[in-house]
Short mmCIF file of C-alpha atoms in Angstrom, two decimals:
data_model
loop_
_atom_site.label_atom_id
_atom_site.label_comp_id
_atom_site.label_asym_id
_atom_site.label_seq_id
_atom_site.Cartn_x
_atom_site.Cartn_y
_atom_site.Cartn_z
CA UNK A 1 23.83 30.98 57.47
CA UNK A 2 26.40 28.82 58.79
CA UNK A 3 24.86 25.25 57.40
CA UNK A 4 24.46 27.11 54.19
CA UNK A 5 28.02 28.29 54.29
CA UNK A 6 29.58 25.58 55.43
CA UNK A 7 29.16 23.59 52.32
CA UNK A 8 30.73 26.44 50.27
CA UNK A 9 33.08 24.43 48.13
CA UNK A 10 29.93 22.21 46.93
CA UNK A 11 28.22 24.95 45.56
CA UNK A 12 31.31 26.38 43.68
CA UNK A 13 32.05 22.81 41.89
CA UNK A 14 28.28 22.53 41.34
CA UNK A 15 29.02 25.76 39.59
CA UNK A 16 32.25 24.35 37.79
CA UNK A 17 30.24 21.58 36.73
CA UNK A 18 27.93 22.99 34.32
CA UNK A 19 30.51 25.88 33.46
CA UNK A 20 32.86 23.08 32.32
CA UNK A 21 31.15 22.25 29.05
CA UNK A 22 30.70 26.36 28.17
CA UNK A 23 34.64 26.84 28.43
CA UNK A 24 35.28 23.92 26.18
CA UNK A 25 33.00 24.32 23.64
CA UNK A 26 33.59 27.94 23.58
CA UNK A 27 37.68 28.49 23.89
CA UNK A 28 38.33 24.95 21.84
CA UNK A 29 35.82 27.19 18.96
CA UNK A 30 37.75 30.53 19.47
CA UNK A 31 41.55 28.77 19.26
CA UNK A 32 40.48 27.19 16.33
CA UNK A 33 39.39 30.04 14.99
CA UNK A 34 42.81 32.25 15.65
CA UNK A 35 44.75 28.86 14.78
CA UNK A 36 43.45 28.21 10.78
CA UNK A 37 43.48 32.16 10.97
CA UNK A 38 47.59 31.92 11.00
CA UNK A 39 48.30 35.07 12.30
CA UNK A 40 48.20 35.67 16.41
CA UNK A 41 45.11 38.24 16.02
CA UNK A 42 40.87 38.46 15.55
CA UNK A 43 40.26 37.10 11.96
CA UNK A 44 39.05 39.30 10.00
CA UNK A 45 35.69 40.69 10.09
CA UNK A 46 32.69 39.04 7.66
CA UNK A 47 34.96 36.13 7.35
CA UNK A 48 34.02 32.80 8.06
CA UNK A 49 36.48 31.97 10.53
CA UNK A 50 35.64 35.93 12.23
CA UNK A 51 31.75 33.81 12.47
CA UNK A 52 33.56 30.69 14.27
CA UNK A 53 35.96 33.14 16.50
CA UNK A 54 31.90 34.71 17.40
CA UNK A 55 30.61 31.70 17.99
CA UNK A 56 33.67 30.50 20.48
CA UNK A 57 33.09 34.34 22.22
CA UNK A 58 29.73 33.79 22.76
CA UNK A 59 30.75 30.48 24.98
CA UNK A 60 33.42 32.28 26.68
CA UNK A 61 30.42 34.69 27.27
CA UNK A 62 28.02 32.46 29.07
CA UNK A 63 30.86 31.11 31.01
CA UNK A 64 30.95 33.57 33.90
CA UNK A 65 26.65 33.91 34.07
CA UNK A 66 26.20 30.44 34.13
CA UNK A 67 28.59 29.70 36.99
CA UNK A 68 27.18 32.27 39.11
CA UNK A 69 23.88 30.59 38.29
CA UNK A 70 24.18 27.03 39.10
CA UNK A 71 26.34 28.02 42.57
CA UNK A 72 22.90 29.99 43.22
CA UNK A 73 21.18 26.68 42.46
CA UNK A 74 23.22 24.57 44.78
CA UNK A 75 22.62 26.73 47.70
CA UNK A 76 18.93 27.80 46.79
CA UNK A 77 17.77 24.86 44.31
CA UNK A 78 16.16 26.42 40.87
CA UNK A 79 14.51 29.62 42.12
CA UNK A 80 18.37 30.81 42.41
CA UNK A 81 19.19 30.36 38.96
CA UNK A 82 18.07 33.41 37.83
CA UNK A 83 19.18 35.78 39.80
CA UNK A 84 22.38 34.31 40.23
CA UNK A 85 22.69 34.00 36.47
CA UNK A 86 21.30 37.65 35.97
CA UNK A 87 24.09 38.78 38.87
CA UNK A 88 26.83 37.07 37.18
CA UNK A 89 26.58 38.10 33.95
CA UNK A 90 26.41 41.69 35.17
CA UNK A 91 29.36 40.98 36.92
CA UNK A 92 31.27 40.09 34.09
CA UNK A 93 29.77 43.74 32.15
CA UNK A 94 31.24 45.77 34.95
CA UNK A 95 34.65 43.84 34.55
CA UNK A 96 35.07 41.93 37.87
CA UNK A 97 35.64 38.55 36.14
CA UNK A 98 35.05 35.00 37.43
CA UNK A 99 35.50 36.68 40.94
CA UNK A 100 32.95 38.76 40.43
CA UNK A 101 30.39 35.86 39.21
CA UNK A 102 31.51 33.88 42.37
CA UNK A 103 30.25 36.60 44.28
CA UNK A 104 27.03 37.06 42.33
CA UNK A 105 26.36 33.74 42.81
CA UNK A 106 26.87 33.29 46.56
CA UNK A 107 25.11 36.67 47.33
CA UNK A 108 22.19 34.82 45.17
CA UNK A 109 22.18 32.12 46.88
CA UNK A 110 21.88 33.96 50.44
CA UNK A 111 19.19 36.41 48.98
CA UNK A 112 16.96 33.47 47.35
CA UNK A 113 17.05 30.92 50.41
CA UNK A 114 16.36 33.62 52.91
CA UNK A 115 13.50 34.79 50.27
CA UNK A 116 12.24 30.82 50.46
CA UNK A 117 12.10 31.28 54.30
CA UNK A 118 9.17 34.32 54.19
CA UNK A 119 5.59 32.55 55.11
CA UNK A 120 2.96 33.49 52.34
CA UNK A 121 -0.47 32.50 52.27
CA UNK A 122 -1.13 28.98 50.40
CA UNK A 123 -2.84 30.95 47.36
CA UNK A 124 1.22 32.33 46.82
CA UNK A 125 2.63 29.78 47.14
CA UNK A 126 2.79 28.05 43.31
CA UNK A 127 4.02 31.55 42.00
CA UNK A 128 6.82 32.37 44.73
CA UNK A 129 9.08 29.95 43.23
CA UNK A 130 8.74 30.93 39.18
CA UNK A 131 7.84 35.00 39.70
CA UNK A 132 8.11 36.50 42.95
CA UNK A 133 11.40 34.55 44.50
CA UNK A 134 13.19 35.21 41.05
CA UNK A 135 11.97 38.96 40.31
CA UNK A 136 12.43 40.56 43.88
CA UNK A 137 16.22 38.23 44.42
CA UNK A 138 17.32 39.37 40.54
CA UNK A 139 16.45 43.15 41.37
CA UNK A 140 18.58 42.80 45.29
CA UNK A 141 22.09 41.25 43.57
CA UNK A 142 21.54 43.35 40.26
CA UNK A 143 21.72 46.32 42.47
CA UNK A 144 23.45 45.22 44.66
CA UNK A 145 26.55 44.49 41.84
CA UNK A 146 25.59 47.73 39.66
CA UNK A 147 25.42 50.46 42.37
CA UNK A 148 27.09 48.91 45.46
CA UNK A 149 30.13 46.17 43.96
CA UNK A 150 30.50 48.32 40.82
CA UNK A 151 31.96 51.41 41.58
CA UNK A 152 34.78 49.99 43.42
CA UNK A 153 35.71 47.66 41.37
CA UNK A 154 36.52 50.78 38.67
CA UNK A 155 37.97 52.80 41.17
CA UNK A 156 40.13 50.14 41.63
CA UNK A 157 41.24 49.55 37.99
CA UNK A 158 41.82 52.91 37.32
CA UNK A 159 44.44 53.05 40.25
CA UNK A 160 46.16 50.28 39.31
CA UNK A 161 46.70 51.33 35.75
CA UNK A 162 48.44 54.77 37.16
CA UNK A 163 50.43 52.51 39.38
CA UNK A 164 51.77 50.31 36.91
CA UNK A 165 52.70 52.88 34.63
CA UNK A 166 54.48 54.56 37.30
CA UNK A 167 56.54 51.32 37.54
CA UNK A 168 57.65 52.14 34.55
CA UNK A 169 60.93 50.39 32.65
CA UNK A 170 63.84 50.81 35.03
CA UNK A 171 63.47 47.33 36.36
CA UNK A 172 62.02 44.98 33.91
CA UNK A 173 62.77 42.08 36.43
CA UNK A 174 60.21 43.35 38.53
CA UNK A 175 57.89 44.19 36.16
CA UNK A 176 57.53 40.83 34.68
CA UNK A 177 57.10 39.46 38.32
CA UNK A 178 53.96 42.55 38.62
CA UNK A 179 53.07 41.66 35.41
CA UNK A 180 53.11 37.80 35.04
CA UNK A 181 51.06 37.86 38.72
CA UNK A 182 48.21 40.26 37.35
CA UNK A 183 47.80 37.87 34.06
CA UNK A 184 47.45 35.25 35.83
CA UNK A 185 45.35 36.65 38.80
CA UNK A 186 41.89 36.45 38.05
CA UNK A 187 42.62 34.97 33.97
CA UNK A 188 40.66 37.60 31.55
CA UNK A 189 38.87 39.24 34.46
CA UNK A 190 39.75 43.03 35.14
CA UNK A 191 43.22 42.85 36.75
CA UNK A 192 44.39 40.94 33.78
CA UNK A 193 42.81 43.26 31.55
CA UNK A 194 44.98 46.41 32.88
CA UNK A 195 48.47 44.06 32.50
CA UNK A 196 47.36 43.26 28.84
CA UNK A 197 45.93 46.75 28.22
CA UNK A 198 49.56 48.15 29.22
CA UNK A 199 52.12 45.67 27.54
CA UNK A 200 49.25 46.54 24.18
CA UNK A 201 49.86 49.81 24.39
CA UNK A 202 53.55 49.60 24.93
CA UNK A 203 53.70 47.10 21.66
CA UNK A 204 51.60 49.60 19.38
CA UNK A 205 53.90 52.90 20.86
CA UNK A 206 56.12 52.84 17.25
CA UNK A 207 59.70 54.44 18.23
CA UNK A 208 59.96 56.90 15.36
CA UNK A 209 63.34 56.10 14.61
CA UNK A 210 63.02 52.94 13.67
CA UNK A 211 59.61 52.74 12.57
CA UNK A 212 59.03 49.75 14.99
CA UNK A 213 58.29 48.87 18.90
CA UNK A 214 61.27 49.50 20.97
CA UNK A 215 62.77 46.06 21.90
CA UNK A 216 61.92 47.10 26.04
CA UNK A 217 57.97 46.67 24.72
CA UNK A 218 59.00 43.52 22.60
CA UNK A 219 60.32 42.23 26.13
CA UNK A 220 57.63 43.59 27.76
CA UNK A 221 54.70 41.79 25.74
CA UNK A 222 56.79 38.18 25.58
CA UNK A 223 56.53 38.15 29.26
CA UNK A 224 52.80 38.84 29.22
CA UNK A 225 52.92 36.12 26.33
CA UNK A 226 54.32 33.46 28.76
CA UNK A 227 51.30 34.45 31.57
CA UNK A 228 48.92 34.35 29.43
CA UNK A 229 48.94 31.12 28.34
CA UNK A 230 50.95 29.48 31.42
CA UNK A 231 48.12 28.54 33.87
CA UNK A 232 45.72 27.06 31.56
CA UNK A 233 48.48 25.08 30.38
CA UNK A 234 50.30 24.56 33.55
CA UNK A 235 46.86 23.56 35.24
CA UNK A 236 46.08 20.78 31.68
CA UNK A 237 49.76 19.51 32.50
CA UNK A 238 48.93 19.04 36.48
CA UNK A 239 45.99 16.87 35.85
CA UNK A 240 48.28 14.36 33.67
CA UNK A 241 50.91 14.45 36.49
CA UNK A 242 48.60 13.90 39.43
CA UNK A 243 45.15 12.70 38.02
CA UNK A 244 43.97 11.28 41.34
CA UNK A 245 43.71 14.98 42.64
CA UNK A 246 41.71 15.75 40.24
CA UNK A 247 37.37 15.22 38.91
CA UNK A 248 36.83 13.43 35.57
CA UNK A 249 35.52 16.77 34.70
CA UNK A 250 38.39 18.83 35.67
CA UNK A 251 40.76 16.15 33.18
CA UNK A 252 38.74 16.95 30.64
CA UNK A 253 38.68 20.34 31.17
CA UNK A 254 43.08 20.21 31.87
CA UNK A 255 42.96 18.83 28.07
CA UNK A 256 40.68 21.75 26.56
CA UNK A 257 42.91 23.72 28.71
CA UNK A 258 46.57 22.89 27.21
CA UNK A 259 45.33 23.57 24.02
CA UNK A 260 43.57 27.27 24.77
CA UNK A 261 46.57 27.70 26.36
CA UNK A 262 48.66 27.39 23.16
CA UNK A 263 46.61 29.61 21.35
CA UNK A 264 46.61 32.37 24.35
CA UNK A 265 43.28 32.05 25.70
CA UNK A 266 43.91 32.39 30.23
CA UNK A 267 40.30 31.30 30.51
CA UNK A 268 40.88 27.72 30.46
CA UNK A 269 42.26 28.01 33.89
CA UNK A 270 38.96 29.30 35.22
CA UNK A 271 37.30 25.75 35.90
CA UNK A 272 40.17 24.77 38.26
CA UNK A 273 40.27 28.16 39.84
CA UNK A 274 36.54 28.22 40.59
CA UNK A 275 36.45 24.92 42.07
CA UNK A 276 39.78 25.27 44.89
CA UNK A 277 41.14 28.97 44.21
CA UNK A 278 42.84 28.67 47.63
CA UNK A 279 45.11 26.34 45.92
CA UNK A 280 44.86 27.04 42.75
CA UNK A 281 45.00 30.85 42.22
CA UNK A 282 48.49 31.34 43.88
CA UNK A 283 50.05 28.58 42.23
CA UNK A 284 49.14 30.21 38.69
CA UNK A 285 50.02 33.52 39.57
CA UNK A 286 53.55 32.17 41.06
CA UNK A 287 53.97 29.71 37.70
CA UNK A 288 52.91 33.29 35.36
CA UNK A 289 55.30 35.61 37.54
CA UNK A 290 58.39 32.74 36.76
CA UNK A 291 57.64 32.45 33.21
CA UNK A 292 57.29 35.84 33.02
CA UNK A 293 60.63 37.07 34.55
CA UNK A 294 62.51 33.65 32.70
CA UNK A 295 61.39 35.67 28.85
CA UNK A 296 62.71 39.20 30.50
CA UNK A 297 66.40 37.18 31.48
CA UNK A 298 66.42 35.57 28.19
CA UNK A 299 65.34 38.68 26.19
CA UNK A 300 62.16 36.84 24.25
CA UNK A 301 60.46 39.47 22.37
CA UNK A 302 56.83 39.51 21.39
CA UNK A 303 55.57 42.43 18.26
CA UNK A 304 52.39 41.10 18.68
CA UNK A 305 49.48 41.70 21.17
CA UNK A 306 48.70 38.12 22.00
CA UNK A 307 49.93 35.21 24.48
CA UNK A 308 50.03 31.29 23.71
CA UNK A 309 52.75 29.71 21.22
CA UNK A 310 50.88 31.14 18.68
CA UNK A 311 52.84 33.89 18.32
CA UNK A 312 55.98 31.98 17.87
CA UNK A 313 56.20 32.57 14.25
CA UNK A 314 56.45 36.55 14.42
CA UNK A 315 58.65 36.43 18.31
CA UNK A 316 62.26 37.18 18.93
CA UNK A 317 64.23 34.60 21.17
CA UNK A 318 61.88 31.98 20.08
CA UNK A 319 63.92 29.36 22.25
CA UNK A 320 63.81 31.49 25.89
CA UNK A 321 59.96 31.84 24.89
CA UNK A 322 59.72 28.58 24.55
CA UNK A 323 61.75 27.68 27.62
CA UNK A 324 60.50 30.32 29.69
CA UNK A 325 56.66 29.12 29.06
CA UNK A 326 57.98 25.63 30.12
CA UNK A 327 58.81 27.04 33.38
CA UNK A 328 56.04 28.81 34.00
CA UNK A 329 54.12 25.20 33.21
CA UNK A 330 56.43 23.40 35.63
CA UNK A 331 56.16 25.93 38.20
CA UNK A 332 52.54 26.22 38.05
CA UNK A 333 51.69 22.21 37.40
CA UNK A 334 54.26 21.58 40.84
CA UNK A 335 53.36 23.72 43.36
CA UNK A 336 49.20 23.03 42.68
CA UNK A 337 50.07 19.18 42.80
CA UNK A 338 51.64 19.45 46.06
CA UNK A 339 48.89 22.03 47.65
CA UNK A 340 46.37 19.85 46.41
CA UNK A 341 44.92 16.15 48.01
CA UNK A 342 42.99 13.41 46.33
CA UNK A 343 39.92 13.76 45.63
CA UNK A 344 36.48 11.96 45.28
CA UNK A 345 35.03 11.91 42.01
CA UNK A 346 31.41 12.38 42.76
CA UNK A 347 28.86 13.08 40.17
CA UNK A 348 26.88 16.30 41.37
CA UNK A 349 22.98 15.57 40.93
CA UNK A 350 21.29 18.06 38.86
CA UNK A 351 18.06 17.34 40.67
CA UNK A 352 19.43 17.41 44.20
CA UNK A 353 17.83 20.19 46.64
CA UNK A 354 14.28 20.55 47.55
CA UNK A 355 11.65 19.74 44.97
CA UNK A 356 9.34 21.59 46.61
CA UNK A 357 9.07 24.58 44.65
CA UNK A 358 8.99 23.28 41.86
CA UNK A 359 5.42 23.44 40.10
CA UNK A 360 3.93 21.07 36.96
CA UNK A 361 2.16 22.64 34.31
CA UNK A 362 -0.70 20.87 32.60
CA UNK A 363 -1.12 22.02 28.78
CA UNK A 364 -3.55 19.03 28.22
#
């Protein structure tokens, strides 16, 4: 366990690696989608650009399943890919996030190499790696993330959604801190679901008087506006300031990333969090929580349930939302440059790992 643990931040940027391509095809797709759409919202449904918003979803979808899969396949070469695809994806149904498929995928990769380990006579050995490694390791992290990881995980949610509305308004300094920190926590997953659930429902609560939000949940939503796009952003803007610190992949991926994070999409953040989220994760959530409480101090207002500068058209205080999004950027793209250290740019090998189990197939 300990050789296969040690080498814990290989598997998770084997994982990044083949993630990479899902987040930019897929969020570059969906911005472009709510972009030519012109208004900060879903397009419309049967339209064409509602098809191309799909399409970029679907990405977006894979994302979290395929990460979980390929860290399987680091630690447990291709009989891991399954279940640790399998696990990750169900990870992502029961709303623990990119968190939740890093978990997946290591428990995967424990399951499957200790499942390699079991002597079986030579007759089982060409089908252990393609049906019996695969089928019994799927069914141990499915239910091991359905009955034993899922429950808590709700629990969890529902107790932080009472607690944050028991924060309530009185101090709307420290709710943009709370707020800005659970955006950017785990970007999309569950705990930014419940901050973007609440400043939603605060937006679309109409104060009968004047037939529109009450400027507190204008305030309330341009904070969340800032998080949401600030680390994907912040983290794009990092790799231009410091690209020595940084893979060819994750540059690429820091490009995708500024523009998602225009058009409000957090998950472009999730490459660089998956690879070093020691680093990585509490510099977003500290670059959110200033941008955040900078659109509270400089009363931006946001009427519309969405993040990025794509909102600008329909905000109030375009200028602090503008400035307080730059220092959420700044804050963010600083304090990972100086956690972080060069790095190597290695090339991870597809094919590395034992070829053992794999097995040909002759059709002629």
């Amino acid at each position: 366990m300990k050789e296969l643990m040690k080498n814990t931040r290989q598997h998770l940027m084997t994982g990044v690696s083949y993630m990479i391509p899902f987040v930019v095809a897929g969020g570059v797709l969906l911005a472009l989608s709510v972009l030519l759409s012109g208004s900060a919202a879903v397009p419309a449904e049967g339209s064409a650009l509602r098809d191309l918003f799909n399409i970029g979803a679907a990405g977006l979808g894979l994302m979290v399943p395929i990460l979980a899969g390929f860290i399987a396949f680091s630690m447990a070469d291709r009989p891991g890919i399954a279940p640790g695809a399998i696990g990750g994806y169900l990870a992502n149904q029961i709303g623990a996030g990119f968190l939740g498929g890093i978990v997946a995928g290591i428990l995967a990769g424990i399951v499957v190499y200790y499942l390699k380990k079991i002597k079986v006579p030579s007759i089982m050995r060409s089908v252990m790696p393609i049906f019996v490694i695969p089928l019994i390791g799927t069914l141990v992290v499915g239910g091991l993330v359905v009955w034993v990881i899922g429950a808590p995980i709700a629990s969890v949610m529902t107790g932080m959604k009472a607690w944050l509305e028991g924060l309530g308004t009185s101090n709307l300094i420290i709710l943009g801190i709370v707020l800005g920190a659970m955006i950017a926590f785990d970007m999309g997953g569950p705990i930014n679901k419940v901050a973007y659930g609440f400043g939603a429902a605060m937006v679309g609560t109409i104060d009968p008087a004047t037939g529109m939000a009450s400027p507190i949940a204008l305030k309330i939503m341009a904070a969340i506006g800032v998080a949401i796009c600030t680390p994907p952003i912040g983290m794009g803007v990092a790799t231009l300031l410091a690209p020595k610190k940084y893979t060819s992949e994750e540059k690429e991926a820091g490009k995708a990333g500024i523009l998602m994070g225009l058009i409000g999409i957090t998950e472009g953040a999730i490459p660089f969090a998956a690879a070093d989220p020691i680093r990585v994760i509490p510099s977003i959530i500290v670059g959110s929580a200033a941008g955040s409480v900078t659109a509270m101090i400089l009363g931006a207002g946001n009427p519309a349930p969405w993040g990025g500068w794509i909102v600008l058209p329909v905000a109030t205080g375009k200028f602090g939302y503008m400035i307080a999004t730059l220092v959420g950027v700044a804050v963010t793209a600083l304090m990972v440059n100086i956690l972080k250290k060069p790095v190597k740019d290695e090339v991870v090998n597809a094919d590395a790992g034992n070829n053992d189990d794999e097995i040909e197939l002759d059709f002629e």
